[in-house]
Amino acid sequence: VQLQASGGGLVQAGGSLRLSCAASGSIFVINVMGWYRQTPEKARELVAVITNGGTTTYSDSVKGRFTISRDNAKNTVYLQMNSLKPEDTAVYYCNAILQDSDYDLSDYWGQGTLVTVSS
């Protein structure tokens, strides 16, 4: 199983970016997909997660500005980021908790995509 993230880049404060992450491989079901972020100064932290039923959870720092969604048919999760702030600058990692074709439950991470917000 692999997770391929895309969509990071440089944006001015107040701008928007959309991240995508597609899971591929021998997947039976993806229970939870989400986004985390990390900076050199801070440990990796949760940004937002979404279950295969559509239940979402957001960190307080992004509520009202970021929206997570997923396309179950494409095994893809999205993160729409609006009203970006310099403190949102980080490497963003996608995550999936899934059962593979052998029904084994595992935790997978994408390669990370850099989001830089300039002031």
N, CA, C and O of each residue as an XYZ file, in Angstrom:
476
protein
N       0.859     -1.199      0.000
C       0.000      0.000      0.000
C       0.885      1.236      0.000
O       1.893      1.289      0.704
N       0.500      2.230     -0.797
C       1.226      3.502     -0.851
C       0.259      4.661     -0.777
O      -0.868      4.585     -1.266
N       0.722      5.743     -0.153
C      -0.026      6.987     -0.117
C       0.779      8.042     -0.864
O       1.952      8.259     -0.557
N       0.166      8.693     -1.831
C       0.834      9.703     -2.634
C       0.146     11.039     -2.423
O      -1.005     11.230     -2.813
N       0.870     11.965     -1.797
C       0.316     13.286     -1.503
C       0.784     14.300     -2.534
O       1.862     14.167     -3.114
N      -0.039     15.307     -2.751
C       0.318     16.383     -3.676
C      -0.447     17.646     -3.292
O      -1.400     17.606     -2.513
N      -0.005     18.769     -3.860
C      -0.753     20.009     -3.701
C      -0.098     21.063     -2.836
O      -0.626     22.169     -2.718
N       1.035     20.755     -2.226
C       1.692     21.766     -1.412
C       2.306     22.861     -2.269
O       2.334     22.768     -3.496
N       2.800     23.904     -1.600
C       3.435     24.990     -2.328
C       3.552     26.229     -1.485
O       3.379     26.197     -0.267
N       3.851     27.332     -2.161
C       4.023     28.629     -1.514
C       2.803     29.492     -1.789
O       2.362     29.609     -2.932
N       2.263     30.092     -0.744
C       1.086     30.939     -0.883
C       1.199     32.096      0.094
O       1.832     31.973      1.143
N       0.590     33.211     -0.248
C       0.576     34.359      0.654
C      -0.478     34.165      1.738
O      -1.455     33.438      1.559
N      -0.257     34.828      2.856
C      -1.235     34.772      3.939
C      -2.601     35.217      3.415
O      -2.718     36.183      2.660
N      -3.630     34.476      3.844
C      -4.981     34.747      3.366
C      -5.367     33.937      2.146
O      -6.533     33.909      1.752
N      -4.396     33.285      1.556
C      -4.650     32.502      0.348
C      -5.149     31.105      0.654
O      -5.429     30.759      1.801
N      -5.254     30.308     -0.405
C      -5.803     28.951     -0.283
C      -4.920     27.949     -1.014
O      -4.238     28.278     -1.985
N      -4.956     26.723     -0.520
C      -4.326     25.584     -1.174
C      -5.207     24.362     -0.962
O      -5.976     24.292     -0.003
N      -5.086     23.406     -1.866
C      -5.811     22.153     -1.720
C      -4.829     20.996     -1.813
O      -4.127     20.842     -2.813
N      -4.784     20.196     -0.780
C      -3.939     19.007     -0.760
C      -4.764     17.782     -1.133
O      -5.949     17.685     -0.815
N      -4.103     16.850     -1.817
C      -4.734     15.577     -2.161
C      -3.816     14.442     -1.746
O      -2.595     14.592     -1.713
N      -4.419     13.308     -1.430
C      -3.639     12.127     -1.082
C      -4.405     10.898     -1.543
O      -5.531     10.648     -1.112
N      -3.774     10.137     -2.427
C      -4.399      8.941     -2.970
C      -3.716      7.695     -2.435
O      -2.489      7.594     -2.441
N      -4.513      6.756     -1.976
C      -3.999      5.470     -1.506
C      -4.139      4.437     -2.616
O      -5.154      4.387     -3.310
N      -3.108      3.613     -2.772
C      -3.145      2.586     -3.804
C      -2.554      1.294     -3.259
O      -1.803      1.299     -2.284
N      -2.907      0.189     -3.906
C      -2.397     -1.108     -3.482
C      -3.532     -2.052     -3.147
O      -4.677     -1.847     -3.550
N      -3.190     -3.094     -2.398
C      -4.168     -4.128     -2.054
C      -4.958     -3.707     -0.817
O      -4.635     -4.095      0.305
N      -5.993     -2.910     -1.043
C      -6.784     -2.320      0.026
C      -8.153     -2.958      0.079
O      -8.839     -3.079     -0.936
N      -8.544     -3.369      1.282
C      -9.906     -3.878      1.474
C     -10.833     -2.722      1.849
O     -11.861     -2.505      1.209
N     -10.457     -1.989      2.890
C     -11.247     -0.827      3.288
C     -10.342      0.148      4.035
O      -9.457     -0.258      4.789
N     -10.578      1.431      3.814
C      -9.851      2.471      4.542
C     -10.781      3.015      5.615
O     -11.803      3.628      5.307
N     -10.428      2.793      6.864
C     -11.295      3.201      7.968
C     -11.216      4.699      8.225
O     -12.241      5.365      8.371
N     -10.004      5.223      8.279
C      -9.799      6.638      8.589
C      -8.708      7.186      7.683
O      -7.686      6.534      7.465
N      -8.926      8.377      7.161
C      -7.880      9.090      6.422
C      -7.727     10.467      7.047
O      -8.691     11.043      7.552
N      -6.523     10.982      7.007
C      -6.346     12.275      7.634
C      -5.066     12.967      7.245
O      -4.257     12.459      6.470
N      -4.912     14.150      7.814
C      -3.735     14.983      7.582
C      -3.117     15.384      8.915
O      -3.814     15.723      9.871
N      -1.814     15.335      8.948
C      -1.026     15.791     10.087
C       0.020     16.753      9.556
O       0.288     16.782      8.355
N       0.615     17.543     10.449
C       1.662     18.451     10.004
C       2.777     18.515     11.038
O       2.579     18.227     12.218
N       3.953     18.900     10.559
C       5.123     18.936     11.429
C       6.053     20.055     10.986
O       6.236     20.300      9.794
N       6.639     20.730     11.978
C       7.665     21.740     11.741
C       8.920     21.319     12.500
O       8.855     20.433     13.352
N      10.067     21.945     12.202
C      11.282     21.599     12.954
C      11.164     21.869     14.453
O      11.865     21.261     15.263
N      10.259     22.799     14.813
C      10.143     23.179     16.219
C       9.105     22.363     16.980
O       9.116     22.336     18.210
N       8.205     21.695     16.248
C       7.091     21.020     16.913
C       6.962     19.576     16.448
O       7.339     19.225     15.330
N       6.423     18.757     17.327
C       6.151     17.376     16.964
C       4.986     17.318     15.978
O       4.218     18.271     15.842
N       4.874     16.185     15.299
C       3.776     16.017     14.348
C       2.449     16.138     15.091
O       2.266     15.563     16.164
N       1.526     16.898     14.497
C       0.239     17.124     15.133
C      -0.899     16.865     14.163
O      -0.751     17.008     12.949
N      -2.028     16.484     14.720
C      -3.215     16.246     13.904
C      -3.743     17.561     13.351
O      -3.807     18.569     14.055
N      -4.123     17.531     12.067
C      -4.806     18.672     11.452
C      -6.291     18.343     11.312
O      -7.153     19.074     11.800
N      -6.572     17.233     10.638
C      -7.961     16.825     10.428
C      -7.983     15.359     10.009
O      -7.070     14.875      9.341
N      -9.050     14.661     10.418
C      -9.254     13.281     10.002
C     -10.704     13.083      9.616
O     -11.577     13.840     10.040
N     -10.959     12.058      8.806
C     -12.313     11.752      8.366
C     -12.467     10.240      8.279
O     -11.593      9.546      7.759
N     -13.585      9.735      8.791
C     -13.848      8.303      8.739
C     -14.483      7.935      7.403
O     -14.866      8.807      6.622
N     -14.589      6.635      7.152
C     -15.215      6.242      5.889
C     -16.711      6.533      5.901
O     -17.358      6.462      4.856
N     -17.269      6.857      7.059
C     -18.662      7.276      7.145
C     -18.847      8.775      7.029
O     -19.972      9.273      6.987
N     -17.724      9.495      6.976
C     -17.788     10.936      6.787
C     -17.692     11.772      8.053
O     -17.812     12.996      7.994
N     -17.480     11.141      9.184
C     -17.307     11.899     10.420
C     -15.945     12.573     10.425
O     -14.932     11.937     10.135
N     -15.920     13.864     10.756
C     -14.678     14.637     10.709
C     -14.277     15.141     12.091
O     -15.114     15.356     12.968
N     -12.977     15.320     12.251
C     -12.407     15.908     13.455
C     -11.326     16.880     13.021
O     -10.513     16.561     12.154
N     -11.311     18.062     13.618
C     -10.330     19.091     13.278
C      -9.599     19.548     14.532
O     -10.142     19.500     15.637
N      -8.360     19.992     14.345
C      -7.682     20.652     15.439
C      -8.307     22.030     15.618
O      -8.845     22.602     14.670
N      -8.235     22.553     16.820
C      -8.836     23.870     17.085
C      -8.203     24.956     16.222
O      -8.866     25.929     15.864
N      -6.930     24.794     15.888
C      -6.218     25.839     15.152
C      -6.675     25.980     13.706
O      -6.401     27.002     13.077
N      -7.366     24.975     13.161
C      -7.774     25.051     11.754
C      -9.289     25.046     11.573
O      -9.777     25.194     10.453
N     -10.025     24.880     12.648
C     -11.493     24.852     12.541
C     -12.003     26.119     11.901
O     -11.593     27.222     12.260
N     -12.914     25.949     10.937
C     -13.497     27.090     10.252
C     -12.690     27.576      9.065
O     -13.169     28.394      8.279
N     -11.461     27.078      8.927
C     -10.613     27.501      7.805
C     -10.290     26.325      6.863
O     -10.193     26.507      5.649
N     -10.128     25.146      7.422
C      -9.784     23.962      6.633
C     -10.990     23.038      6.538
O     -11.803     22.960      7.459
N     -11.094     22.338      5.409
C     -12.150     21.347      5.223
C     -11.549     20.060      4.683
O     -10.868     20.061      3.657
N     -11.808     18.968      5.381
C     -11.343     17.660      4.913
C     -12.501     16.934      4.249
O     -13.643     17.016      4.702
N     -12.198     16.225      3.176
C     -13.210     15.424      2.485
C     -12.524     14.205      1.885
O     -11.297     14.138      1.824
N     -13.318     13.252      1.449
C     -12.726     12.064      0.840
C     -13.642     11.510     -0.230
O     -14.861     11.682     -0.197
N     -13.016     10.839     -1.179
C     -13.726     10.129     -2.237
C     -13.418      8.652     -2.018
O     -12.332      8.184     -2.361
N     -14.355      7.932     -1.458
C     -14.101      6.527     -1.123
C     -13.871      5.673     -2.368
O     -13.111      4.705     -2.325
N     -14.514      6.021     -3.459
C     -14.342      5.246     -4.693
C     -12.920      5.377     -5.235
O     -12.413      4.472     -5.898
N     -12.278      6.517     -4.945
C     -10.920      6.770     -5.433
C      -9.868      6.584     -4.343
O      -8.679      6.779     -4.591
N     -10.298      6.206     -3.131
C      -9.366      6.066     -2.000
C      -8.516      7.321     -1.827
O      -7.307      7.244     -1.608
N      -9.157      8.458     -1.927
C      -8.454      9.748     -1.912
C      -9.043     10.663     -0.848
O     -10.258     10.730     -0.664
N      -8.157     11.364     -0.153
C      -8.569     12.352      0.832
C      -8.049     13.715      0.394
O      -6.967     13.825     -0.182
N      -8.834     14.749      0.674
C      -8.495     16.111      0.291
C      -8.484     16.999      1.537
O      -9.171     16.727      2.522
N      -7.688     18.062      1.466
C      -7.695     19.070      2.508
C      -7.738     20.429      1.837
O      -6.747     20.877      1.260
N      -8.880     21.078      1.914
C      -9.021     22.434      1.391
C      -8.632     23.397      2.500
O      -9.252     23.419      3.563
N      -7.601     24.192      2.245
C      -7.077     25.112      3.250
C      -7.321     26.541      2.789
O      -6.767     26.982      1.783
N      -8.146     27.252      3.527
C      -8.466     28.644      3.228
C      -7.951     29.553      4.342
O      -7.632     29.092      5.437
N      -7.877     30.828      4.051
C      -7.435     31.828      5.039
C      -6.136     31.382      5.707
O      -6.011     31.412      6.931
N      -5.195     30.978      4.901
C      -3.945     30.446      5.437
C      -3.163     31.516      6.194
O      -3.178     32.694      5.840
N      -2.480     31.067      7.248
C      -1.680     31.934      8.096
C      -0.222     31.466      8.070
O       0.042     30.294      7.799
N       0.710     32.353      8.343
C       2.118     31.918      8.391
C       2.345     30.743      9.340
O       3.211     29.905      9.087
N       1.587     30.672     10.414
C       1.754     29.558     11.362
C       1.243     28.223     10.831
O       1.416     27.193     11.482
N       0.616     28.231      9.657
C       0.226     26.973      9.009
C       1.395     26.368      8.223
O       1.295     25.247      7.725
N       2.483     27.100      8.114
C       3.659     26.603      7.400
C       4.175     25.333      8.076
O       4.466     25.323      9.272
N       4.281     24.267      7.285
C       4.698     22.968      7.826
C       4.792     21.965      6.682
O       4.378     22.240      5.556
N       5.341     20.808      6.993
C       5.232     19.665      6.091
C       3.959     18.919      6.486
O       3.776     18.544      7.644
N       3.100     18.715      5.520
C       1.820     18.050      5.755
C       1.923     16.587      5.298
O       2.372     16.288      4.191
N       1.496     15.702      6.183
C       1.542     14.273      5.912
C       0.134     13.698      5.891
O      -0.677     13.988      6.772
N      -0.152     12.887      4.888
C      -1.430     12.181      4.920
C      -1.244     10.832      5.601
O      -0.159     10.253      5.612
N      -2.331     10.366      6.159
C      -2.321      9.130      6.945
C      -3.568      8.326      6.625
O      -4.636      8.884      6.372
N      -3.418      7.012      6.640
C      -4.575      6.139      6.437
C      -4.480      4.951      7.389
O      -3.431      4.319      7.515
N      -5.570      4.670      8.040
C      -5.699      3.451      8.847
C      -6.616      2.538      8.059
O      -7.793      2.843      7.868
N      -6.076      1.416      7.600
C      -6.826      0.608      6.656
C      -6.606     -0.879      6.869
O      -5.651     -1.316      7.511
N      -7.532     -1.631      6.302
C      -7.374     -3.085      6.226
C      -6.963     -3.429      4.802
O      -7.588     -2.994      3.835
N      -5.892     -4.222      4.693
C      -5.466     -4.617      3.366
C      -6.266     -5.843      2.908
O      -7.225     -6.251      3.563
N      -5.859     -6.416      1.785
C      -6.616     -7.518      1.208
C      -6.556     -8.783      2.068
O      -7.358     -9.696      1.875
N      -5.614     -8.846      3.014
C      -5.550     -9.941      3.985
C      -6.294     -9.597      5.271
O      -6.250    -10.349      6.245
N      -6.973     -8.463      5.266
C      -7.763     -7.971      6.401
C      -6.907     -7.556      7.591
O      -7.416     -7.403      8.702
N      -5.612     -7.374      7.364
C      -4.735     -6.867      8.420
C      -4.911     -5.365      8.540
O      -4.927     -4.653      7.536
N      -5.044     -4.882      9.778
C      -5.230     -3.452     10.038
C      -3.876     -2.804     10.257
O      -3.108     -3.242     11.114
N      -3.577     -1.768      9.495
C      -2.286     -1.098      9.594
C      -2.440      0.397      9.400
O      -3.475      0.897      8.958
N      -1.366      1.089      9.751
C      -1.295      2.548      9.726
C      -0.254      2.930      8.670
O       0.891      2.485      8.744
N      -0.647      3.758      7.678
C       0.261      4.137      6.603
C       0.409      5.653      6.528
O      -0.518      6.400      6.843
N       1.604      6.094      6.101
C       1.905      7.520      5.959
C       2.363      7.831      4.544
O       3.060      7.038      3.912
N       1.960      9.001      4.056
C       2.473      9.505      2.798
C       3.826     10.155      2.992
O       4.350     10.197      4.105
N       4.391     10.660      1.909
C       5.759     11.168      1.933
C       5.875     12.591      2.444
O       6.989     13.051      2.694
N       4.784     13.302      2.608
C       4.845     14.677      3.084
C       4.893     15.675      1.942
O       5.559     15.454      0.930
N       4.188     16.757      2.117
C       4.203     17.843      1.133
C       4.329     19.162      1.880
O       3.629     19.396      2.865
N       5.230     20.026      1.405
C       5.543     21.262      2.111
C       4.556     22.364      1.754
O       4.306     22.645      0.582
N       4.009     22.975      2.782
C       3.153     24.161      2.627
C       3.868     25.329      3.295
O       4.204     25.275      4.478
N       4.093     26.383      2.522
C       4.752     27.579      3.042
C       3.825     28.765      2.847
O       3.390     29.047      1.731
N       3.525     29.460      3.941
C       2.646     30.618      3.901
C       3.469     31.849      4.250
O       4.003     31.961      5.353
N       3.564     32.755      3.314
C       4.358     33.965      3.538
C       3.476     35.084      4.091
O       2.288     35.179      3.784
N       4.098     35.924      4.912
C       3.331     37.017      5.527
C       3.366     38.269      4.675
O       2.773     39.283      5.043
